[in-house]
């Protein structure tokens, strides 16, 4: 742009000087030449030629002068504008305190630092979370491994701890007769049983084999069960006699009714002072399910715990003893009322038992640690619902341990007749 302007200006000056330097032109002094320069260019011819163009050139020059002036004006305007801007800039620079810039810059710097810190903190958090994730993954892996190990260990320990003795028989005395001298878990198969089942056999050194039907020790098993559960049995059999269970009414029926040689039921009791007492019943039987697993026995054979199965005179009613006897009673549970009471003894006491109206003996009752309990402790109905043997401890005292076990009657007294009150029983001979 600048170069083009310079060039135009130079040309204009040249034309002007040329135009103004020529002498006054007279058209008659020159020979007209139609084709300027044809073999004979003369000054005159050139002058004529130029002269014919002069008005146009003058106008062009004038236009160009105007244009130039305009351009010059524009240039000046631009220059002025630049100057103005320069002034403005310097004035602006002068008018704003450097402190503001510093403050602004400093503020921005603070922001940047803050953002940077945030970013760093977030990165640290992400890093921490990643580490936690990694750690969790490791823990998960370890737990999985542990779980697999435990699973394997559990299987092993189950195999290891539950030792089932190899001898079998129709009851524990049969097993003892075959030479077994160790107490533990054995399979028995009573005569009418379709399948063998597991029992705990208490076998002494004299070869007496007791088949255990019931065990209370520590309250670890809830004896509040329904008909089916009492029928099939519940709780846990253990090879070292450390657990609580009810063998089951059906099994008791099969065991107690299989032989022409009757069984003795021995009830062993321990109170919270550690005292032990027992009661034996001859010709113990549990009827079939069709007869609601009725309890029968011939007589009280003896024992220092007293004959609670025969009922107890609590002093409430003249009929107490009759109402609380158990011989001949059918079995009752909360869901099957076979008792002689207008209510439901088993439901009110939360147990299953050979209920009358209701009981003087109640070995499947609620477990009360320490023994003594009250109507309030007994819950909703407020009746005596503990583990009761009324001829030893009163009905508001719950025994600590119980067991019910059977043995063929001819074994009673074998080994010295160590049980107080137990008659020597002979004449039937060994099985
Ligand atoms: Ca009833």
mmCIF file of N, CA and C in Angstrom, residues 312-318 320 395:
data_model
loop_
_atom_site.group_PDB
_atom_site.id
_atom_site.type_symbol
_atom_site.label_atom_id
_atom_site.label_comp_id
_atom_site.label_asym_id
_atom_site.label_seq_id
_atom_site.Cartn_x
_atom_site.Cartn_y
_atom_site.Cartn_z
ATOM 1 N N UNK A 312 -48.496 -85.774 92.329
ATOM 2 C CA UNK A 312 -48.029 -85.155 93.568
ATOM 3 C C UNK A 312 -49.149 -84.291 94.151
ATOM 4 N N UNK A 313 -49.288 -84.388 95.448
ATOM 5 C CA UNK A 313 -50.304 -83.573 96.120
ATOM 6 C C UNK A 313 -49.732 -82.192 96.429
ATOM 7 N N UNK A 314 -50.035 -81.243 95.578
ATOM 8 C CA UNK A 314 -49.503 -79.893 95.743
ATOM 9 C C UNK A 314 -50.238 -79.116 96.838
ATOM 10 N N UNK A 315 -51.393 -79.646 97.248
ATOM 11 C CA UNK A 315 -52.160 -78.966 98.279
ATOM 12 C C UNK A 315 -53.155 -77.961 97.720
ATOM 13 N N UNK A 316 -53.262 -77.883 96.411
ATOM 14 C CA UNK A 316 -54.202 -76.945 95.791
ATOM 15 C C UNK A 316 -55.604 -77.560 95.722
ATOM 16 N N UNK A 317 -55.634 -78.833 95.498
ATOM 17 C CA UNK A 317 -56.894 -79.516 95.217
ATOM 18 C C UNK A 317 -56.770 -80.968 95.706
ATOM 19 N N UNK A 318 -57.842 -81.540 96.235
ATOM 20 C CA UNK A 318 -57.780 -82.927 96.703
ATOM 21 C C UNK A 318 -57.405 -83.899 95.589
ATOM 22 N N UNK A 320 -55.233 -83.317 93.238
ATOM 23 C CA UNK A 320 -53.920 -82.957 92.665
ATOM 24 C C UNK A 320 -53.131 -84.160 92.194
ATOM 25 N N UNK A 395 -42.311 -77.409 92.416
ATOM 26 C CA UNK A 395 -42.536 -77.105 90.994
ATOM 27 C C UNK A 395 -41.998 -75.750 90.540
#
